[in-house]
Amino acid sequence: MTDFIVIGGGIAGISAAARLSAHGSVTVLEMEEALGYHASGRSAAMFEQNYGNASTVALNRASAQYHHHANGGYLTPRGLLLVAGAGQEAAFAADLVELNLHEITLDDAISRIPILNPATMTQAAFHNDAQDVDTDRMIQDFAKVVRANGGRVITKATVSAISKVNHGWQVTVGDVVYDTKQLVNAAGAWVDQIAEMAGIAPIGITPLRRSMARIPAPGGHDVTGWPMLMGVGESWYAKPDAGKLLVSPADADLMVPHDAYADDMVLAEGLAQYEEMVTEPVTRVESNWAGLRSFAPDKALVLGPDPDQPSFIWSAAQGGYGFQTAPAASQLIADLVSGNTPELDSNIVAQLSPARLR
Ligand SMILES: Cc1cc2nc3c(=O)[nH]c(=O)nc-3n(C[C@H](O)[C@H](O)[C@H](O)COP(=O)(O)OP(=O)(O)OC[C@H]3O[C@@H](n4cnc5c(N)ncnc54)[C@H](O)[C@@H]3O)c2cc1C
C-alpha cells in the first residue's frame, strides 16, 4: 500500500510526485517506456511569464523563483519578438498589452533577426523576459527527488482499471493490483478516461494538437542568439533549437487522446505564414512532430482534490503551460493534500480547483 499513486509520467505527474514524496510513499505509473514521451517531450520549452490567463500567469509568477534557482536553474535567456504585417494593427496592439512587450523599430527587429523582411513586416515588438527551459533536466530532476525519497517510478505500466475501496483505491496494471490511499490523475490528454475508470465525473478536457517543423538554419545564419519570433495573435512562431529553427503553425485542432503526429497541410500553412515575414525561403523540413495541449473548458489548470471524492486528486489541463507552471502547480497540489496553507492567493486556488467545473 502506498500513500499516493500518480498516473502519468509527464511533467504534471512527475512534479506532483516529487512534491508529494515529501509527505508519504509515492508510486508513479507511466504507460510508455520513458517519462515525458507525450506532450512533455514535444513542447517548445519556453518560460513566458505573461502567457496564459490570470490563474496561469499567477502560477507562472509563483514558479519563477524555482525556474531561476532550483538545481542551478533551468532557464537561459531567449527573448520574444512579435511581428505584424499590414492589416494586423489591432491584433498587434492587443498582444503588446497581453504579453507586456514594447514596440521597437523595424531596424531594431532586423538587427535581432536579420532575415526579417522589411517589405512585409510593418510593426515589431520585443521583450527580454521569455526564457528557454531545460525541460528534460527538469523531468529527470523531479524523478530523482521521487526516488531519493523512496518512491517508485514504474514505466511500461498502463493503468487499465481503478476501483474505489475502503482504504482508498485499487489500481490495475496488467495482472498487478496496486493499493493506494490517494490517487493523482496526471494523465495529460487521457485525464477524463482515467476519471471515468475511477467513477469520477470527467472535466471535459479538450486535447488540441500543436505541430512543429524543424528546418535548417535559414540562409546559413547562426540562429543561436535569435529571440523567439511570433506572428500576431499566436498565429505561428519560430524559435532556435540546437542550431536549427523550429517553426510551429500554432495549430489547435481538437483530437482524441493518442500518440499525436503533425499534419502536412497544417505544417505547410504555418511555414507559409512564417515565410511571409522573412527573406529566406524554407528549403526543407528536416523533421516534424506534434503534441496534444489539453485544456479545461475555461482554459485554466485543474489542480486539487475532486469535490465529490477528495482522495482523487487532479493535476490536469496544463494546456500550453505545463512546464512554466509546474513548480507552483505541483507545490499547490502538495499543499492542498497535506493541509498546508497554499502560498497562492485563495482566489487563484479557487480558479484552479476542480470544484469550479461542477
Ligand atoms: C508543440 C507544443 C509546444 C508547447 N510549448 C510549451 C512551452 O513552451 N512551455 C510550456 O510550459 N508548455 C508548453 N507546452 C505544453 C506542455 O508540453 C504541456 O502542458 C505538458 O507537457 C503537459 O504535461 P502532462 O504531464 O499533463 O501531459 P503528458 O506529458 O502528456 O503526460 C501524461 C502522461 O500520462 C500517461 N498516461 C496516460 N494514460 C495512462 C494510463 N492509462 N496509464 C499510465 N499512464 C498513462 C501518458 O503516457 C503520458 O506520458 C507545449 C506543448 C506542445 C504540444
mmCIF file of N, CA, C and O in Angstrom, residues 183-230:
data_model
loop_
_atom_site.group_PDB
_atom_site.id
_atom_site.type_symbol
_atom_site.label_atom_id
_atom_site.label_comp_id
_atom_site.label_asym_id
_atom_site.label_seq_id
_atom_site.Cartn_x
_atom_site.Cartn_y
_atom_site.Cartn_z
ATOM 1 N N LEU A 183 -5.106 8.983 -5.003
ATOM 2 C CA LEU A 183 -4.774 8.776 -6.401
ATOM 3 C C LEU A 183 -4.663 10.128 -7.105
ATOM 4 O O LEU A 183 -5.580 10.956 -7.004
ATOM 5 N N VAL A 184 -3.541 10.355 -7.788
ATOM 6 C CA VAL A 184 -3.361 11.612 -8.526
ATOM 7 C C VAL A 184 -3.521 11.334 -10.020
ATOM 8 O O VAL A 184 -2.819 10.485 -10.579
ATOM 9 N N ASN A 185 -4.433 12.057 -10.642
ATOM 10 C CA ASN A 185 -4.694 11.889 -12.064
ATOM 11 C C ASN A 185 -3.920 12.958 -12.842
ATOM 12 O O ASN A 185 -4.310 14.120 -12.900
ATOM 13 N N ALA A 186 -2.777 12.534 -13.419
ATOM 14 C CA ALA A 186 -1.928 13.457 -14.198
ATOM 15 C C ALA A 186 -1.686 12.839 -15.572
ATOM 16 O O ALA A 186 -0.569 12.805 -16.069
ATOM 17 N N ALA A 187 -2.768 12.348 -16.178
ATOM 18 C CA ALA A 187 -2.637 11.570 -17.412
ATOM 19 C C ALA A 187 -2.749 12.417 -18.669
ATOM 20 O O ALA A 187 -3.033 11.904 -19.759
ATOM 21 N N GLY A 188 -2.536 13.724 -18.567
ATOM 22 C CA GLY A 188 -2.483 14.591 -19.754
ATOM 23 C C GLY A 188 -3.779 14.531 -20.547
ATOM 24 O O GLY A 188 -4.866 14.781 -20.026
ATOM 25 N N ALA A 189 -3.676 14.189 -21.836
ATOM 26 C CA ALA A 189 -4.857 14.123 -22.712
ATOM 27 C C ALA A 189 -5.841 13.043 -22.256
ATOM 28 O O ALA A 189 -7.000 13.051 -22.654
ATOM 29 N N TRP A 190 -5.368 12.107 -21.424
ATOM 30 C CA TRP A 190 -6.180 10.950 -21.023
ATOM 31 C C TRP A 190 -6.870 11.167 -19.661
ATOM 32 O O TRP A 190 -7.447 10.232 -19.119
ATOM 33 N N VAL A 191 -6.817 12.353 -19.088
ATOM 34 C CA VAL A 191 -7.323 12.514 -17.703
ATOM 35 C C VAL A 191 -8.801 12.159 -17.561
ATOM 36 O O VAL A 191 -9.208 11.599 -16.536
ATOM 37 N N ASP A 192 -9.600 12.471 -18.582
ATOM 38 C CA ASP A 192 -11.024 12.137 -18.455
ATOM 39 C C ASP A 192 -11.252 10.632 -18.540
ATOM 40 O O ASP A 192 -12.169 10.103 -17.895
ATOM 41 N N GLN A 193 -10.415 9.941 -19.311
ATOM 42 C CA GLN A 193 -10.530 8.475 -19.360
ATOM 43 C C GLN A 193 -10.206 7.870 -17.997
ATOM 44 O O GLN A 193 -10.868 6.936 -17.546
ATOM 45 N N ILE A 194 -9.176 8.422 -17.358
ATOM 46 C CA ILE A 194 -8.800 7.929 -16.017
ATOM 47 C C ILE A 194 -9.939 8.217 -15.024
ATOM 48 O O ILE A 194 -10.301 7.358 -14.215
ATOM 49 N N ALA A 195 -10.513 9.417 -15.108
ATOM 50 C CA ALA A 195 -11.619 9.761 -14.206
ATOM 51 C C ALA A 195 -12.776 8.774 -14.389
ATOM 52 O O ALA A 195 -13.324 8.246 -13.411
ATOM 53 N N GLU A 196 -13.120 8.512 -15.646
ATOM 54 C CA GLU A 196 -14.246 7.594 -15.914
ATOM 55 C C GLU A 196 -13.963 6.200 -15.380
ATOM 56 O O GLU A 196 -14.845 5.561 -14.814
ATOM 57 N N MET A 197 -12.714 5.755 -15.511
ATOM 58 C CA MET A 197 -12.337 4.439 -14.954
ATOM 59 C C MET A 197 -12.599 4.400 -13.450
ATOM 60 O O MET A 197 -12.954 3.380 -12.892
ATOM 61 N N ALA A 198 -12.370 5.557 -12.810
ATOM 62 C CA ALA A 198 -12.483 5.639 -11.341
ATOM 63 C C ALA A 198 -13.901 5.998 -10.891
ATOM 64 O O ALA A 198 -14.149 6.151 -9.693
ATOM 65 N N GLY A 199 -14.807 6.160 -11.855
ATOM 66 C CA GLY A 199 -16.182 6.518 -11.490
ATOM 67 C C GLY A 199 -16.336 7.968 -11.066
ATOM 68 O O GLY A 199 -17.253 8.337 -10.329
ATOM 69 N N ILE A 200 -15.405 8.824 -11.533
ATOM 70 C CA ILE A 200 -15.424 10.254 -11.200
ATOM 71 C C ILE A 200 -15.924 11.019 -12.434
ATOM 72 O O ILE A 200 -15.565 10.673 -13.560
ATOM 73 N N ALA A 201 -16.699 12.075 -12.199
ATOM 74 C CA ALA A 201 -17.203 12.866 -13.331
ATOM 75 C C ALA A 201 -16.037 13.497 -14.090
ATOM 76 O O ALA A 201 -15.132 14.086 -13.470
ATOM 77 N N PRO A 202 -16.018 13.386 -15.419
ATOM 78 C CA PRO A 202 -14.929 13.996 -16.208
ATOM 79 C C PRO A 202 -15.001 15.527 -16.156
ATOM 80 O O PRO A 202 -16.018 16.091 -15.782
ATOM 81 N N ILE A 203 -13.902 16.183 -16.552
ATOM 82 C CA ILE A 203 -13.879 17.657 -16.542
ATOM 83 C C ILE A 203 -14.122 18.250 -17.924
ATOM 84 O O ILE A 203 -14.158 19.460 -18.081
ATOM 85 N N GLY A 204 -14.248 17.421 -18.945
ATOM 86 C CA GLY A 204 -14.468 17.945 -20.304
ATOM 87 C C GLY A 204 -13.175 18.434 -20.929
ATOM 88 O O GLY A 204 -13.119 19.523 -21.509
ATOM 89 N N ILE A 205 -12.124 17.610 -20.810
ATOM 90 C CA ILE A 205 -10.811 18.008 -21.340
ATOM 91 C C ILE A 205 -10.839 18.013 -22.873
ATOM 92 O O ILE A 205 -11.456 17.146 -23.481
ATOM 93 N N THR A 206 -10.201 19.019 -23.485
ATOM 94 C CA THR A 206 -10.070 19.028 -24.942
ATOM 95 C C THR A 206 -8.587 18.981 -25.311
ATOM 96 O O THR A 206 -7.854 19.950 -25.091
ATOM 97 N N PRO A 207 -8.135 17.841 -25.865
ATOM 98 C CA PRO A 207 -6.748 17.754 -26.325
ATOM 99 C C PRO A 207 -6.629 18.426 -27.695
ATOM 100 O O PRO A 207 -7.285 18.027 -28.651
ATOM 101 N N LEU A 208 -5.816 19.467 -27.771
ATOM 102 C CA LEU A 208 -5.658 20.226 -29.017
ATOM 103 C C LEU A 208 -4.244 20.004 -29.563
ATOM 104 O O LEU A 208 -3.258 20.256 -28.858
ATOM 105 N N ARG A 209 -4.194 19.552 -30.801
ATOM 106 C CA ARG A 209 -2.886 19.248 -31.395
ATOM 107 C C ARG A 209 -2.105 20.523 -31.716
ATOM 108 O O ARG A 209 -2.675 21.513 -32.189
ATOM 109 N N ARG A 210 -0.813 20.484 -31.425
ATOM 110 C CA ARG A 210 0.089 21.556 -31.880
ATOM 111 C C ARG A 210 1.318 20.924 -32.526
ATOM 112 O O ARG A 210 1.926 20.022 -31.954
ATOM 113 N N SER A 211 1.666 21.432 -33.720
ATOM 114 C CA SER A 211 2.710 20.793 -34.532
ATOM 115 C C SER A 211 3.969 21.646 -34.599
ATOM 116 O O SER A 211 3.931 22.856 -34.371
ATOM 117 N N MET A 212 5.058 21.001 -34.968
ATOM 118 C CA MET A 212 6.368 21.651 -35.077
ATOM 119 C C MET A 212 7.105 21.107 -36.288
ATOM 120 O O MET A 212 7.059 19.908 -36.530
ATOM 121 N N ALA A 213 7.800 21.995 -36.991
ATOM 122 C CA ALA A 213 8.714 21.561 -38.059
ATOM 123 C C ALA A 213 10.113 22.043 -37.689
ATOM 124 O O ALA A 213 10.266 23.170 -37.199
ATOM 125 N N ARG A 214 11.093 21.202 -37.912
ATOM 126 C CA ARG A 214 12.475 21.657 -37.699
ATOM 127 C C ARG A 214 13.082 21.910 -39.075
ATOM 128 O O ARG A 214 13.083 21.027 -39.933
ATOM 129 N N ILE A 215 13.580 23.148 -39.282
ATOM 130 C CA ILE A 215 14.165 23.482 -40.582
ATOM 131 C C ILE A 215 15.637 23.868 -40.384
ATOM 132 O O ILE A 215 16.032 24.281 -39.274
ATOM 133 N N PRO A 216 16.448 23.736 -41.431
ATOM 134 C CA PRO A 216 17.863 24.138 -41.304
ATOM 135 C C PRO A 216 17.955 25.637 -40.996
ATOM 136 O O PRO A 216 17.039 26.400 -41.340
ATOM 137 N N ALA A 217 19.055 26.063 -40.403
ATOM 138 C CA ALA A 217 19.250 27.485 -40.106
ATOM 139 C C ALA A 217 19.071 28.288 -41.398
ATOM 140 O O ALA A 217 19.767 28.033 -42.386
ATOM 141 N N PRO A 218 18.119 29.241 -41.423
ATOM 142 C CA PRO A 218 17.826 29.950 -42.675
ATOM 143 C C PRO A 218 19.048 30.700 -43.194
ATOM 144 O O PRO A 218 19.712 31.427 -42.444
ATOM 145 N N GLY A 219 19.341 30.512 -44.466
ATOM 146 C CA GLY A 219 20.455 31.212 -45.106
ATOM 147 C C GLY A 219 21.796 30.943 -44.453
ATOM 148 O O GLY A 219 22.726 31.735 -44.601
ATOM 149 N N GLY A 220 21.881 29.851 -43.707
ATOM 150 C CA GLY A 220 23.136 29.514 -43.046
ATOM 151 C C GLY A 220 23.490 30.421 -41.874
ATOM 152 O O GLY A 220 24.606 30.383 -41.362
ATOM 153 N N HIS A 221 22.534 31.254 -41.419
ATOM 154 C CA HIS A 221 22.801 32.152 -40.284
ATOM 155 C C HIS A 221 23.045 31.360 -39.002
ATOM 156 O O HIS A 221 22.518 30.260 -38.833
ATOM 157 N N ASP A 222 23.807 31.953 -38.092
ATOM 158 C CA ASP A 222 23.916 31.387 -36.745
ATOM 159 C C ASP A 222 22.702 31.876 -35.960
ATOM 160 O O ASP A 222 22.613 33.048 -35.595
ATOM 161 N N VAL A 223 21.748 30.997 -35.722
ATOM 162 C CA VAL A 223 20.465 31.393 -35.115
ATOM 163 C C VAL A 223 20.503 31.345 -33.585
ATOM 164 O O VAL A 223 19.529 31.735 -32.937
ATOM 165 N N THR A 224 21.615 30.881 -33.031
ATOM 166 C CA THR A 224 21.666 30.577 -31.593
ATOM 167 C C THR A 224 21.109 31.692 -30.715
ATOM 168 O O THR A 224 20.362 31.438 -29.781
ATOM 169 N N GLY A 225 21.497 32.926 -31.029
ATOM 170 C CA GLY A 225 21.112 34.035 -30.150
ATOM 171 C C GLY A 225 19.821 34.738 -30.569
ATOM 172 O O GLY A 225 19.446 35.753 -29.970
ATOM 173 N N TRP A 226 19.136 34.227 -31.583
ATOM 174 C CA TRP A 226 17.895 34.880 -32.023
ATOM 175 C C TRP A 226 16.806 34.712 -30.966
ATOM 176 O O TRP A 226 16.695 33.645 -30.345
ATOM 177 N N PRO A 227 15.971 35.734 -30.798
ATOM 178 C CA PRO A 227 14.820 35.550 -29.912
ATOM 179 C C PRO A 227 13.770 34.640 -30.556
ATOM 180 O O PRO A 227 13.849 34.343 -31.756
ATOM 181 N N MET A 228 12.808 34.224 -29.758
ATOM 182 C CA MET A 228 11.644 33.535 -30.321
ATOM 183 C C MET A 228 10.891 34.561 -31.175
ATOM 184 O O MET A 228 10.754 35.717 -30.783
ATOM 185 N N LEU A 229 10.415 34.141 -32.326
ATOM 186 C CA LEU A 229 9.725 35.030 -33.260
ATOM 187 C C LEU A 229 8.263 34.590 -33.335
ATOM 188 O O LEU A 229 7.990 33.403 -33.488
ATOM 189 N N MET A 230 7.347 35.551 -33.209
ATOM 190 C CA MET A 230 5.940 35.161 -33.171
ATOM 191 C C MET A 230 5.096 36.050 -34.069
ATOM 192 O O MET A 230 5.305 37.267 -34.114
#
